[in-house]
Structures are given as structure tokens and as C-alpha cells.
Coordinates of C-alpha atoms in Angstrom, one line a residue:
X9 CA -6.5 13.6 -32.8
X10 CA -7.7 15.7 -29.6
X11 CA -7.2 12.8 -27.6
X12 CA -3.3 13.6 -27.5
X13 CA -3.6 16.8 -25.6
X14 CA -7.5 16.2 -23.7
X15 CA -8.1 13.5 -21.1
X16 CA -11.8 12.9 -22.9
X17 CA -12.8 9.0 -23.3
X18 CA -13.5 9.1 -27.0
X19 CA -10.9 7.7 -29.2
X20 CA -10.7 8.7 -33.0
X21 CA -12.8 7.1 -35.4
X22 CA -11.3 7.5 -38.5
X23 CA -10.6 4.2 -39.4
X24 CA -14.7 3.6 -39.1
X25 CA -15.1 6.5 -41.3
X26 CA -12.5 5.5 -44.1
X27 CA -14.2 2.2 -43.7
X28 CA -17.2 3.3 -45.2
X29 CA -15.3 3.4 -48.4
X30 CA -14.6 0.0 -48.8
X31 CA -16.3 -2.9 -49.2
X32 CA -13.8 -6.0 -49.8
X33 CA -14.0 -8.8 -47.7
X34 CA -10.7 -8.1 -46.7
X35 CA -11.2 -4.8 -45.6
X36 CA -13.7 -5.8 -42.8
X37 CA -11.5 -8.0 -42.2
X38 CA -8.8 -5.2 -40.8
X39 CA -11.7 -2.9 -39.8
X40 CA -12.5 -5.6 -37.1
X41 CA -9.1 -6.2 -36.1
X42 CA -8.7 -2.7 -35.7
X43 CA -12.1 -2.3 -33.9
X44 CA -11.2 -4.7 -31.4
X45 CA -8.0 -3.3 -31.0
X46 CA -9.6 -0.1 -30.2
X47 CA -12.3 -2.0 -27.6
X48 CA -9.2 -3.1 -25.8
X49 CA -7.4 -0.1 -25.5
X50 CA -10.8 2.1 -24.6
X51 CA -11.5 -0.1 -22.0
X52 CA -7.8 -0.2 -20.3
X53 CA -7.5 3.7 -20.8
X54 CA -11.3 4.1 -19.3
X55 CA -10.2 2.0 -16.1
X56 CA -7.1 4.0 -16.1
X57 CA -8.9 7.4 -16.3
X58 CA -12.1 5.9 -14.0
X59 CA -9.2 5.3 -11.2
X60 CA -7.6 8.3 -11.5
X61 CA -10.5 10.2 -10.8
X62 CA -11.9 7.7 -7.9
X63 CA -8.1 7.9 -6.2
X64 CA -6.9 10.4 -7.2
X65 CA -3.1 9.9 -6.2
X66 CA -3.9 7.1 -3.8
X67 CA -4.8 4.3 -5.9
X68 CA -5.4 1.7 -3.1
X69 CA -4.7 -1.1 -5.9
X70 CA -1.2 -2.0 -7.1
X71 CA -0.5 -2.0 -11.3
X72 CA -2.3 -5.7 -12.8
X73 CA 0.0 -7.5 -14.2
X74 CA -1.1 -8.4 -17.9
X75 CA -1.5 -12.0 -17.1
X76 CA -3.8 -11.3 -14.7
X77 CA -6.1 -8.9 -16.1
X78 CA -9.8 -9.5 -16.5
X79 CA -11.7 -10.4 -19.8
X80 CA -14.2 -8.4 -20.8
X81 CA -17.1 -11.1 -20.5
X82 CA -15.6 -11.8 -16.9
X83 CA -15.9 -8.2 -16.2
X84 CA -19.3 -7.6 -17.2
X85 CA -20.7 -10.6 -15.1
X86 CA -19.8 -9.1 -11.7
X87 CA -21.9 -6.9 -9.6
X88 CA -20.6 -3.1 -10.7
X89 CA -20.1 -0.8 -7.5
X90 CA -21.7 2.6 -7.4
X91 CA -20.4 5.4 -8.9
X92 CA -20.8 8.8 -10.1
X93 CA -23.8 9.8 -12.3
X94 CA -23.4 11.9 -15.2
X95 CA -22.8 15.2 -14.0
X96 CA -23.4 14.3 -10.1
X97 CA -23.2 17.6 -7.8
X98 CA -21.2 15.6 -5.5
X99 CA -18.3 14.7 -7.4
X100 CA -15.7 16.8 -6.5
X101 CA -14.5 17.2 -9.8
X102 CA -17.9 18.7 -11.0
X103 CA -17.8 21.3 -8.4
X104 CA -17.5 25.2 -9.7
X105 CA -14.6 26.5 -10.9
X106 CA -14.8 28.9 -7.8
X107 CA -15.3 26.2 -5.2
X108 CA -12.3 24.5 -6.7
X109 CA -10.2 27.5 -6.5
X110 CA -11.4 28.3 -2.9
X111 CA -10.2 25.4 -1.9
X112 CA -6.5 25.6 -3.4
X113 CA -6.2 28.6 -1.8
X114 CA -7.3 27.2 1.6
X115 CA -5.3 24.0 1.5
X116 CA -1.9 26.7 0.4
X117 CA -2.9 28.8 3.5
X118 CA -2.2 25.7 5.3
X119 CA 0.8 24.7 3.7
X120 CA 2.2 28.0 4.6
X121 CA 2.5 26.9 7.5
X122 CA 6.0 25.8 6.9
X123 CA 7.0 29.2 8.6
X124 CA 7.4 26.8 11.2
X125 CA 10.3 25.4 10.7
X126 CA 12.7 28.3 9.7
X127 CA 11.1 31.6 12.1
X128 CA 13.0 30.1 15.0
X129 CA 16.6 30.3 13.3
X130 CA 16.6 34.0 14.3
X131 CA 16.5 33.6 17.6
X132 CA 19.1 30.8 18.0
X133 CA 21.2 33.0 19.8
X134 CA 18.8 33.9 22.4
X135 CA 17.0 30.3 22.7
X136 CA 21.3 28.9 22.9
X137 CA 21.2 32.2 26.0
X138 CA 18.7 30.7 27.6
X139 CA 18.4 27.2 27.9
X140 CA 23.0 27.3 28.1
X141 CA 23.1 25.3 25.3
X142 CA 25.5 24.6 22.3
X143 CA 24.8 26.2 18.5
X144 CA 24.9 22.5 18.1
X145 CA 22.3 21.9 19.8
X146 CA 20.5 25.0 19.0
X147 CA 20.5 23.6 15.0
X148 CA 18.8 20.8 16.2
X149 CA 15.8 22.9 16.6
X150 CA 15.1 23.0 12.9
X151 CA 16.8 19.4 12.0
X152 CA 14.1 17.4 14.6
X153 CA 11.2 19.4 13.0
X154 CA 12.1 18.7 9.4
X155 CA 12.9 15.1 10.8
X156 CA 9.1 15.0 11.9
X157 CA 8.6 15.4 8.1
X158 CA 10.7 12.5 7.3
X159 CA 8.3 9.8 9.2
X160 CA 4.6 12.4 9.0
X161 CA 4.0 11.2 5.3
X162 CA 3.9 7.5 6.2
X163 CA 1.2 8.0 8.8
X164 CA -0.9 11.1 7.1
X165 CA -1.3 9.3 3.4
X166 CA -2.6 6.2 4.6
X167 CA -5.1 8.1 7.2
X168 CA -6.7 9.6 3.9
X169 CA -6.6 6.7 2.1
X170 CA -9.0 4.9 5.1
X171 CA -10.9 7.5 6.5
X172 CA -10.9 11.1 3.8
X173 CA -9.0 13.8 3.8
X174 CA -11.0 15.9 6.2
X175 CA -10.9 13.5 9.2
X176 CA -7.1 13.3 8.9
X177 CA -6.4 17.1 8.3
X178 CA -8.4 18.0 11.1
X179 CA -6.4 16.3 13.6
X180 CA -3.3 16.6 11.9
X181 CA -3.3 20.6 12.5
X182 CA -5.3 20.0 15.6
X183 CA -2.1 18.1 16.9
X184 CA 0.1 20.4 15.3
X185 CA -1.5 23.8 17.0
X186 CA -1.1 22.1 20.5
X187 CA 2.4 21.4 19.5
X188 CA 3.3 24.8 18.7
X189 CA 1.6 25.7 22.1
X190 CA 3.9 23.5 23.8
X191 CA 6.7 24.6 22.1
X192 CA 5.7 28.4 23.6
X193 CA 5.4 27.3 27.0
X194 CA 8.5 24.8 26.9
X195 CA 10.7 25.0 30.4
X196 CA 13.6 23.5 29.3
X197 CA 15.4 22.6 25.4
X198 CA 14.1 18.6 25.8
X199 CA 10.2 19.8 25.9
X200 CA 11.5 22.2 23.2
X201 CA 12.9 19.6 20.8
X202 CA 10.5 17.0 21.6
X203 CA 7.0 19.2 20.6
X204 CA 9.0 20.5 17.5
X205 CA 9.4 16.3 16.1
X206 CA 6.0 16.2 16.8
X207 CA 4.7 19.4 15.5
X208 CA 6.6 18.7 12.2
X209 CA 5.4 15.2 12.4
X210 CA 1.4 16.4 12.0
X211 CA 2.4 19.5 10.5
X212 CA 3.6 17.8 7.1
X213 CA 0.0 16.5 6.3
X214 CA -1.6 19.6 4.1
X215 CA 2.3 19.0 2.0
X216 CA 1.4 15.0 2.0
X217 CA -2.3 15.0 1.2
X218 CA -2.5 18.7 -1.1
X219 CA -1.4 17.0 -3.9
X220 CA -3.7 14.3 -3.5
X221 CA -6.5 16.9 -2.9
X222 CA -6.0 18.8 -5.8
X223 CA -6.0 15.4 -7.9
X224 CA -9.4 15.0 -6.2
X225 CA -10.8 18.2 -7.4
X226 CA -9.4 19.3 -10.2
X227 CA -8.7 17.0 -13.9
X228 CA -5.8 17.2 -15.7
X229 CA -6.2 20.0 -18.0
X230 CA -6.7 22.4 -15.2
X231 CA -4.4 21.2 -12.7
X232 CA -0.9 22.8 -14.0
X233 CA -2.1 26.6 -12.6
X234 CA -3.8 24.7 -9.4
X235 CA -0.5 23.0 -8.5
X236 CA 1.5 25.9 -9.3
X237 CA -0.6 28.2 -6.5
X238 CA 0.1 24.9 -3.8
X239 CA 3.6 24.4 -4.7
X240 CA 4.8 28.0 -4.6
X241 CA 2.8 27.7 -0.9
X242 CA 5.7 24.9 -0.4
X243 CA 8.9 27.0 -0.1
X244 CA 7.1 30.7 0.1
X245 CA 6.6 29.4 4.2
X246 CA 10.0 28.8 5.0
X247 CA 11.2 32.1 2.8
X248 CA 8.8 34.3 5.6
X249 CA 10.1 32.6 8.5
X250 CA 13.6 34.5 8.7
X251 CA 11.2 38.1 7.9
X252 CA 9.0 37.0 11.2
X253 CA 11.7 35.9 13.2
X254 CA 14.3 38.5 12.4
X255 CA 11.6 41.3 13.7
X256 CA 10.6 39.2 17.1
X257 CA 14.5 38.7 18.0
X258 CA 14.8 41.4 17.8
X259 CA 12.2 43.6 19.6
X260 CA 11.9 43.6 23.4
X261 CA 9.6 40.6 23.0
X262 CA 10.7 37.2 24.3
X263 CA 12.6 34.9 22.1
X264 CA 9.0 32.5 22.5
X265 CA 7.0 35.2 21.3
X266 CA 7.7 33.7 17.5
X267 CA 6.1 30.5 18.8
X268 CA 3.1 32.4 20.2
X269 CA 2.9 33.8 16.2
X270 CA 3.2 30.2 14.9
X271 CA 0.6 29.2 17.1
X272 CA -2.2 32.2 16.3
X273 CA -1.2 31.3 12.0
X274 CA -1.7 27.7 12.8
X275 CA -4.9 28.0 15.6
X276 CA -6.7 30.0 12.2
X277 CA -6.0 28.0 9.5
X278 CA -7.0 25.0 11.5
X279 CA -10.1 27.0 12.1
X280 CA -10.6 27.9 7.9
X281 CA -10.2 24.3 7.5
X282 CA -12.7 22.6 9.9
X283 CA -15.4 25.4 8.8
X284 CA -14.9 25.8 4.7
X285 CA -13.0 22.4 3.9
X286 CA -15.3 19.6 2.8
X287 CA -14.5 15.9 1.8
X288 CA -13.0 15.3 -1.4
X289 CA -12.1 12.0 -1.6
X290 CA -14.4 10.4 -4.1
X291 CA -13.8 7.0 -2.9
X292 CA -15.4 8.1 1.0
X293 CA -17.9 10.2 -0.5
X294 CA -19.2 7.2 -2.6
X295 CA -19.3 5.0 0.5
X296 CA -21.0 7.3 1.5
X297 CA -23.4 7.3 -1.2
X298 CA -23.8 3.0 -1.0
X299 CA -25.1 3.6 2.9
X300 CA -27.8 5.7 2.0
X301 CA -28.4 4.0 -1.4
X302 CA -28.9 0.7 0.8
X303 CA -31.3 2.8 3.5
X304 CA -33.2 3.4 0.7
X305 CA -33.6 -0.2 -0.6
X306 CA -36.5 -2.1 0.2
X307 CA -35.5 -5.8 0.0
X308 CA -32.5 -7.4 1.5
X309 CA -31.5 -8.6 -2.0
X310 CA -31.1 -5.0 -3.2
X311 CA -29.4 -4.1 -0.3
X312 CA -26.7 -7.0 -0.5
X313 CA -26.2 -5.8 -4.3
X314 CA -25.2 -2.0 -3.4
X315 CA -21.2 -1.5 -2.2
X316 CA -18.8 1.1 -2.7
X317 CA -15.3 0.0 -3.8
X318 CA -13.9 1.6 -0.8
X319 CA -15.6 -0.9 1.3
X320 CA -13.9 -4.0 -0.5
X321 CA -10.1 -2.9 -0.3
X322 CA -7.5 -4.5 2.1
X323 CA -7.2 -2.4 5.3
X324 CA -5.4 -4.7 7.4
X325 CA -1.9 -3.8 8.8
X326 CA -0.2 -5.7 6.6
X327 CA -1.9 -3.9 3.2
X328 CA -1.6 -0.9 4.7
X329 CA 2.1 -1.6 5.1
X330 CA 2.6 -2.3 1.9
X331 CA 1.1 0.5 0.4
X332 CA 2.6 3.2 2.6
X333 CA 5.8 1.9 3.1
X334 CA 6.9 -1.2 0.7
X335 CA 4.4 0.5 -2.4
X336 CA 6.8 4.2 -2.5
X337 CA 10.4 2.4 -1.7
X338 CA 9.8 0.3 -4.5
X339 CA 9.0 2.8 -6.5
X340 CA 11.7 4.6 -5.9
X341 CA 13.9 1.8 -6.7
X342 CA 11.9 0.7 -9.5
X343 CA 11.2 3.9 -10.8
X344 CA 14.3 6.2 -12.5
X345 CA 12.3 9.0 -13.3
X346 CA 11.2 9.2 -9.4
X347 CA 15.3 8.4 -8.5
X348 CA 16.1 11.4 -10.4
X349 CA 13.9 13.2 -9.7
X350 CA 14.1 12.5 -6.0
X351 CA 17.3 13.3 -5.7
X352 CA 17.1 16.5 -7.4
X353 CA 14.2 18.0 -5.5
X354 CA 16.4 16.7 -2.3
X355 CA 19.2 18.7 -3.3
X356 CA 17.4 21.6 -4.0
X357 CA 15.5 21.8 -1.2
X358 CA 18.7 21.2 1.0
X359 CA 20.1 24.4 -0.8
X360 CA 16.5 26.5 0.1
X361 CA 17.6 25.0 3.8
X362 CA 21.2 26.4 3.6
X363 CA 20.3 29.8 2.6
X364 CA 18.8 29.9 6.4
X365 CA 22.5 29.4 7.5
X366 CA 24.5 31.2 4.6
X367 CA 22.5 34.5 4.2
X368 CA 23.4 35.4 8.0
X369 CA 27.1 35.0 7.8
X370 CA 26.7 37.1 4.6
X371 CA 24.4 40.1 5.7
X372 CA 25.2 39.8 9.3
X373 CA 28.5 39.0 9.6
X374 CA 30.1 40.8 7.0
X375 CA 27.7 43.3 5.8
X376 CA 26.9 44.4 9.7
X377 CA 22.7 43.5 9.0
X378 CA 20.7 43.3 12.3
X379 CA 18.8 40.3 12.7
X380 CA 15.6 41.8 10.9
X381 CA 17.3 43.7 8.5
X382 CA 18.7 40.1 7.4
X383 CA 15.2 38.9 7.2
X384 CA 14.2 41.6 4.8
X385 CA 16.7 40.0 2.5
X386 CA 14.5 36.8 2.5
X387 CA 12.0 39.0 0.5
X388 CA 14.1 38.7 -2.4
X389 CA 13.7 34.7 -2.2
X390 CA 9.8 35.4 -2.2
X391 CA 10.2 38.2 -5.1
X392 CA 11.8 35.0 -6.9
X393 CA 9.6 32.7 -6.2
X394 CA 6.0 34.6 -7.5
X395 CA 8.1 35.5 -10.7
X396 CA 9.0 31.9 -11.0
X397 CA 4.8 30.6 -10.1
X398 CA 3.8 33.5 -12.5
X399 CA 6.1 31.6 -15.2
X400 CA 4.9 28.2 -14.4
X401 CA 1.3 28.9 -14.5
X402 CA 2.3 30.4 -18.3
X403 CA 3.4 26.7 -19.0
X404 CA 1.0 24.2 -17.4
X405 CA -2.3 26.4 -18.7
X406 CA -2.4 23.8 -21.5
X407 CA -2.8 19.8 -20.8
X408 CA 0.2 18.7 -22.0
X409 CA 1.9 15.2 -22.6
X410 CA 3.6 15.0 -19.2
X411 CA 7.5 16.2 -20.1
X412 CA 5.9 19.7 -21.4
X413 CA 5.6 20.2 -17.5
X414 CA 9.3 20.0 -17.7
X415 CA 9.8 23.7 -18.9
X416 CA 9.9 25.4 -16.1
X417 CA 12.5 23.6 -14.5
X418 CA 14.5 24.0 -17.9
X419 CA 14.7 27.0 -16.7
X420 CA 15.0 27.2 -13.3
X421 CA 18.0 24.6 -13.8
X422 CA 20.6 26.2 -15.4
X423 CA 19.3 29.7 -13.1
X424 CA 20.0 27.7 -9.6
X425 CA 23.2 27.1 -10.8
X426 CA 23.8 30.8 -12.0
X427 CA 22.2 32.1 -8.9
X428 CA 24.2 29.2 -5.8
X429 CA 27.2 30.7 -7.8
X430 CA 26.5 34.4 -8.2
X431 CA 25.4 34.3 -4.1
X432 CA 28.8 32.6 -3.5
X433 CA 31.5 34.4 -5.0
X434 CA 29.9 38.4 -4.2
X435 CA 28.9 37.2 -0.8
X436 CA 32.3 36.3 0.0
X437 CA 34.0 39.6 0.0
X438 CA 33.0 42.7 1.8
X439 CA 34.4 45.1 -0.8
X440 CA 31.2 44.1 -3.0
X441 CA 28.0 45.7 -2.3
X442 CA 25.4 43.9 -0.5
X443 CA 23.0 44.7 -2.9
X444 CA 24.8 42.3 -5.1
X445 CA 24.3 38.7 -3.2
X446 CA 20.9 40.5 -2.1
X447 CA 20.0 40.4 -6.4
X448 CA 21.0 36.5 -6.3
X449 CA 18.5 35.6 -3.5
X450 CA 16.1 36.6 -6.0
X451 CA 17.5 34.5 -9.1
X452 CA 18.0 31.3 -6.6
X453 CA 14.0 31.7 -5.9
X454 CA 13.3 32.4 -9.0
X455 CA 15.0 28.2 -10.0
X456 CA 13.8 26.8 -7.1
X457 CA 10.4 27.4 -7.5
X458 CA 9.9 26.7 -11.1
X459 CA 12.1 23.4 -10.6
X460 CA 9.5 22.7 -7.7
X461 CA 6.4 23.2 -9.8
X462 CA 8.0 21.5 -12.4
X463 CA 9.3 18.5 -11.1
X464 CA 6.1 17.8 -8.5
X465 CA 3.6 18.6 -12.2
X466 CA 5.9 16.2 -13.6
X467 CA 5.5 13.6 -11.2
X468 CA 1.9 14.1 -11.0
X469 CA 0.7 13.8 -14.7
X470 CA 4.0 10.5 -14.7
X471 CA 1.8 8.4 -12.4
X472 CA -1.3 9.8 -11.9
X473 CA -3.2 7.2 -9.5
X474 CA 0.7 6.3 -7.8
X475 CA 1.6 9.7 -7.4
X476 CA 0.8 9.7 -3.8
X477 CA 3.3 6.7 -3.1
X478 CA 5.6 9.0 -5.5
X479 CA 5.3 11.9 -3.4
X480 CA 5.5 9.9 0.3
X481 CA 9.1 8.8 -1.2
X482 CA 10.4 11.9 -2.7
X483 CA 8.9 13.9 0.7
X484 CA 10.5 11.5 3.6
X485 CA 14.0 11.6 1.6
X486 CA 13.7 15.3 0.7
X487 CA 13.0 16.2 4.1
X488 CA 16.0 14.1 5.3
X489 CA 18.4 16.3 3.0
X490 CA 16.8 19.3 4.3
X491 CA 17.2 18.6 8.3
X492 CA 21.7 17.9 7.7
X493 CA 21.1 21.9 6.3
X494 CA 23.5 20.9 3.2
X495 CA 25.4 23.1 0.4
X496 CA 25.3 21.5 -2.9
X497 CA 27.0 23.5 -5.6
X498 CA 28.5 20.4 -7.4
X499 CA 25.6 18.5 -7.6
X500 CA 23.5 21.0 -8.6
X501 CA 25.8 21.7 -11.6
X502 CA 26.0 17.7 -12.4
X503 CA 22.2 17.4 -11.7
X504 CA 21.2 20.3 -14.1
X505 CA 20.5 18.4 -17.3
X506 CA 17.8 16.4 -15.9
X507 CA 15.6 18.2 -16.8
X508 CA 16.7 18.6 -20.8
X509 CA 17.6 14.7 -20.3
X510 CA 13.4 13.8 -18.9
X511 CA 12.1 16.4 -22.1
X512 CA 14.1 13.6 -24.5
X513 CA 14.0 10.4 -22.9
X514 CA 11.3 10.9 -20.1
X515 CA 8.6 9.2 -22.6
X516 CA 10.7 6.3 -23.5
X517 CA 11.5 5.8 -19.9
X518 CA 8.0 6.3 -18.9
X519 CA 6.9 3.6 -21.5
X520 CA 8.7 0.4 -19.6
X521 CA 7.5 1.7 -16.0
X522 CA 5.1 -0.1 -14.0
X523 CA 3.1 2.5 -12.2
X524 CA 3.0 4.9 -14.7
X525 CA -0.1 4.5 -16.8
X526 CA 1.1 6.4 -19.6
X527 CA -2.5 6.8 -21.8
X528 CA -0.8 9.3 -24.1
X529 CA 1.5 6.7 -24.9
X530 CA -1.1 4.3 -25.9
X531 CA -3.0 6.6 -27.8
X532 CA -0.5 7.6 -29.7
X533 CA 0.6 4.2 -30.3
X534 CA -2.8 3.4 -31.2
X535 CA -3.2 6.4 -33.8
X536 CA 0.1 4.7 -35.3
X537 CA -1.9 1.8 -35.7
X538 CA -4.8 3.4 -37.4
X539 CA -2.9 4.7 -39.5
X540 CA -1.6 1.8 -40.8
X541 CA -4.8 0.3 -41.0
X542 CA -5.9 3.6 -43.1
X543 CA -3.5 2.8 -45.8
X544 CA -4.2 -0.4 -45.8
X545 CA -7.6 0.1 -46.7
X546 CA -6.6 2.8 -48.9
X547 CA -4.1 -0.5 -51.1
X548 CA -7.2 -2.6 -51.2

């Protein structure tokens, strides 16, 4: 029964044990039915499991279509590829418990990055003095940067997939650091906006391959507290942009001095990362492992008879198309739970994005806050946001079916909704203290965090080897919403019940999807059918 809540290979044996008890000829002939009932579903939940931790979230191969899927005499006669061994130092997901965490830590560092794209809202006015520009114009700033997300995904995922996550993080916030530099030295508003596309276009790949990475290092009973740390990473970035900015504007510093900042943050954590970051993509690492298995061999036989998957997989254009741009469109037309979802993170994230524009005219324009005193306000949106991770990593410490992750943002739900409408109405009028829309920032980061953790767990532990596809879609679309800055009160209030609606129907939905492997669901339905088997032998 463990196998419900554990992703361990072994199935239950009970219906061998109660076996034992009966020796009619019809008896065996159930217990064989049943055993080869079991054969089949170990073996298509042990592929499922073995890809998961090869891929991780970047299953290179789309879903087998049951008419196409392999005996088991067919699969036996082939040449095997090399894998892990028991307990091999290498795999990443033997590593220590402290290595593991290490690198969560480091690969959240560099998602914090995401200062980036909100510190230079406090010196709009300044940058709009400067280059005689409109506040038009000036928003732009932001929007091309967040646009840079839109397209990043598409070109970061399938770099991992080929060459490791390493290789592609290392240039990615190589790229991105000499962006920001640009963006410090720019003459004129075109060099401006052009560097900021490009520096959000590199700068999204620690938020496109983190996920992935984590999947790499960590299984799935310990990744709910892992994913937590990198998601609250996700939004805590932009929350400290406002505090940094607000302090430069300021000062007697130059509006570009916020861009020098960026670039010292970035310049380190690009640093961290090439020093203390290794490779953790299992299918690189075990290409690695064929090369110097076949140095090793002595006769050219031997050597033809040791591959690595990796080195069999469809990397031409047109494969690499597919998977990075036809593989997460379809899924998000395929796929409701990622529709829903999708849109949902979109509109959230659109609202974390308009709380750059709102909280001004609140603090600022009607409360009489200087520029830093209305990024101090932003700490309430971080205050939020740890309570809400603190919360979450109470509900994902247990490996869980995959709508338990959905408690936190049955939470943080109905809270968004109370806190977009509490910021509203005592915000609006100046005879209310400030301390009262101040109190709401810290209820809207409060939701949005836990529906962030939520949702992305959710999404995770849904597809499992797809998830990176998932996330490519739910990223380029989010990131779309964020850069037109929106305010969605009504359709946070309509959208509130998905996660109550997931918690009830998210199974059954999961259970006619293609990409989502859904094991739990077949070993439940298998311990249904043990069970009938059970009394069956029990009436003989």
C-alpha cells in the first residue's frame, strides 16, 4: 500500500501472499492473470519512473502511443544503453542531502535576479528627463525586458536538453551580465531598450532550466520544500527591485547607478555558478560515462555495443522544433489542467506586475511617500511572500498524490482576492491611513506566492518528464501578461475556484491526458484490481 504515497518500484504483493492459501486449479488460474497484469504495469511504471529520473522535465521522447509500444521479448533483445549503477556517486539524485540543497540555494540566487526587471521603475522619471522621452516610452523599459522572457524559454530549454545545464547557464548569465553593462553605459533610449530584450532574453534561463534542475537532483518525495525555496526566489526578485531602485533615485547617484547594482548582483552570481555549479543532467553525464566506458574497451565489438541514450535522440532542427515549440503549444491546447492553470499564473503574475504601477500612485501620490520610502512598502510583499513559502513547505514535506500540492493555493486563492480588493478600496481615499493598503501588500504576497508554489508543484508532479514543455508554455504566455502591466480583479475572482475545482476533478482529468504519466493512478487502479482478485480467491 506504500506505493500510493512513495515513488519506490515495488508493487504490493498481497495477492502472491493470499495465494499461498489456495490451491484450486482455478485459483492459479487468476493468480497468473493477476501476475501478468502486475508484469505489465511494473514494467510501464518502471520506464515511467526510469525517464523521469534520466530527463528529468525534458523528456526528449514524445508519449508512445499504446499501439506502438514494445513487447517485452522485443524489449529484451536490443542492446540496453548504460545507465546508473546501484547507488552510483555520480547520479545526481544520490548526491548528499547538503550538496542538493547547496545547489537550490545557488540556482534561487540566480533567479533573484529578476530585480532586473522592476529596479528601473523608480527612476522612470529621471531616465523619461533624460533621454526627452514619453512615460510611454519610459514603460517600455520593463515591457521589452519581460518580452525577452516571452521568446528566452524557447532557446534556453532546448540548449539543456543538447548540451547540460551547465554549458547553457554559463553563457546565458554570461550574455546577460554584458547586457546589464550595456544597459549602464547606454547613450541614448534605443541602446537602452535594445540590451534590456536581450538581457531579459538570457536572463530567463535559471527561471526556464531551475525547475528542470531540481527534477535532476532531487525525487519526488523531497522536492515540495526544494521547489518552494526556487519559487519564492521567482517573485521575491521583482518585490526588491522597487526597495533598490527607490534608494538610488533617489540619492545624488545617477539614475544608471541601479544598472551598475544589477550588473555587480549578476557579475557574482555568474561567478557562484561557473565555480560551485556542476552538471546535472543525467542524460550528458551518462554520455559521458559511454565515452570513457568505450576508452576502456579493448575490442571494437565492445566498443560498438556501449551508447548512451543521449547519443541516439533526434537533434536535427526539425526535432528540435518540435519539441520546443510544437511539443508545449500542443500541450497547452491539449492539456486543460496546463490551460487553467496557465492562465491563472498569467493573471497573477500580471497583478504582481501592476503593483509596480499601483503602489506609487497610492503612497506617492496620495500619501506624499518619496520614491524610497515607497520602496520600503514593497517589504510588505516580501513579508508575504516568506509567510506564504513557510506555509507551502508545511504542505509539500510529504509526497503526495499530485492535487495535495494544491493546498496552498486553496489558500492563497480566496487571499489574492481578499487582498487586490482590500489594496483597492483603502488605497483609494486619502482619509484612510496608509498603514492600511501598506497591511494588504502583505496579504496580496502572502496568495501569490503560495498560488505560485502551488500551481508550479502542481505542474511538476502532473507531468513529470513534460513538465519542462509545461513550464516553456505557461512561462512565454505568463511573461506576455506581465509586459501589458494588467489589473485583474474580475478574473481573479472568476479564476479563484480552480484550485478547489483541480483538488476534485484534477485526477479524473489527469487520467485521459497524454503527457501526464499519472503512476498513482495506475497503482491505485491496480490495487483495485488485486483486490478483486483477493476475494476472488477468498469465494473459491
Amino acid at each position: 500500500m506504500s506505493r500510493l504515497h512513495s515513488p519506490g518500484l515495488t508493487l504490493p504483493a498481497r495477492v502472491f501472499e493470499n495465494s499461498l492459501n489456495h490451491s484450486a486449479s482455478s485459483s492459479v488460474t487468476v493468480l497468473e492473470s493477476s501476475s501478468l497484469h502486475l508484469s505489465d504495469l511494473n514494467r510501464e511504471i518502471a520506464d515511467d519512473e526510469a525517464r523521469m529520473e534520466m530527463y528529468g522535465g525534458d523528456d526528449v521522447r514524445d508519449p508512445p502511443q499504446l499501439c506502438h509500444k514494445k513487447k517485452a521479448e522485443q524489449i529484451s533483445s536490443e542492446p540496453s544503453p548504460v545507465t546508473w549503477d546501484d547507488f552510483d556517486p555520480q547520479n545526481p539524485q544520490h548526491w548528499s542531502r547538503l550538496r542538493k540543497w547547496l545547489l537550490t540555494i545557488l540556482i534561487s540566487v540566480m533567479t533573484i535576479n529578476h530585480i532586473r526587471s522592476s529596479a528601473p521603475t523608480s527612476a522612470t522619471s529621471r531616465i523619461m528627463e533624460q533621454f526627452s522621452i514619453s512615460s510611454e516610452i519610459a514603460d517600455l523599459i520593463t515591457s521589452v525586458f519581460l518580452l525577452g522572457y516571452v521568446f528566452g524559454p524557447f532557446v534556453s530549454g532546448p540548449g539543456s536538453e543538447m548540451f547540460g545545464r551547465k554549458p547553457v547557464l554559463a553563457v546565458s548569465m554570461t550574455l546577460y551580465t554584458l547586457f546589464i553593462l550595456g544597459q549602464a553605459l547606454a547613450p541614448n533610449i534605443q541602446t537602452l531598450l535594445v540590451t534590456r530584450f536581450f538581457s531579459g532574453f538570457f536572463a530567463v534561463a535559471p527561471l526556464s532550466i531551475g525547475g528542470g534542475l531540481l527534477a535532476d537532483i532531487w525525487p519526488a518525495d523531497g522536492r515540495g520544500p526544494a521547489t518552494s525555496l526556487f519559487t519564492a526566489s521567482v517573485f521575491l526578485g521583482p518585490v526588491l527591485g522597487p526597495l533598490v531602485g527607490g534608494f538610488v533615485a533617489e540619492s545624488s547617484l545617477k539614475w544608471n547607478f541601479i544598472f551598475w547594482i544589477m550588473f555587480m548582483f549578476a557579475a557574482a552570481s555568474t561567478l557562484l555558478m561557473l565555480v560551485f555549479l556542476p552538471e546535472t543532467y543525467a542524460p550528458v553525464l551518462l554520455q559521458k560515462k559511454a565515452r570513457r566506458l568505450r576508452k576502456q574497451a579493448i575490442t571494437p565489438e565492445a566498443k560498438q555495443a556501449i551508447f548512451a541514450e543521449h547519443e541516439k535522440q533526434d537533434f536535427k532542427f526539425s526535432a528540435l522544433v518540435h519539441r520546443t515549440l510544437f511539443r508545449p503549444f500542443q500541450m497547452l491546447l491539449l492539456e486543460p489542467i496546463l490551460v487553467l492553470v496557465t492562465i491563472y499564473l498569467s493573471v497573477v503574475y500580471g497583478v504582481l506586475y501592476a503593483l509596480f504601477e499601483a503602489l506609487p500612485i497610492i503612497f506617492i501620490e496620495r500619501h506624499g511617500f518619496t520614491l524610497s520610502q515607497n520602496g520600503l512598502v514593497f517589504i510588505g510583499v516580501g513579508i508575504g511572500s516568506t509567510l506564504g513559502a513557510a506555509l507551502n513547505y508545511y504542505f509539500s514535506i510529504v509526497f503526495p498524490p499530485a492535487e495535495y500540492r494544491l493546498y496552498g493555493a486553496m489558500v492563497g486563492a480566496p487571499a489574492l482576492v481578499i487582498g487586490a480588493f482590500w489594496l483597492g478600496w483603502t488605497g483609494e481615499y486619502t482619509s484612510v491611513p496608509w498603514a492600511a493598503p501598506a497591511v494588504a501588500t502583505i496579504v496580496l504576497g502572502f496568495a501569490i506566492s503560495l498560488i505560485f508554489m502551488s500551481f508550479l508543484s502542481y505542474l511538476i508532479d502532473t507531468y513529470l518528464m513534460y513538465s519542462a514543455s509545461a513550464f516553456a508554455a505557461n512561462t512565454a504566455v505568463r511573461s506576455a501578461v506581465g509586459a501589458a502591466f494588467p489589473l485583474f480583479t474580475v478574473q481573479i475572482l472568476l479564476l479563484a475556484p480552480s484550485p478547489f475545482l483541480f483538488y476534485k476533478y484534477g485526477a479524473r482529468i489527469r487520467a485521459g491526458s497524454k503527457f501526464a504519466p499519472c503512476i498513482d493512478l495506475k497503482i491505485a487502479k491496480e490495487l483495485e484490481s488485486e483486490e478483486r482478485h483477493r476475494v476472488k480467491l477468498e469465494q473459491v
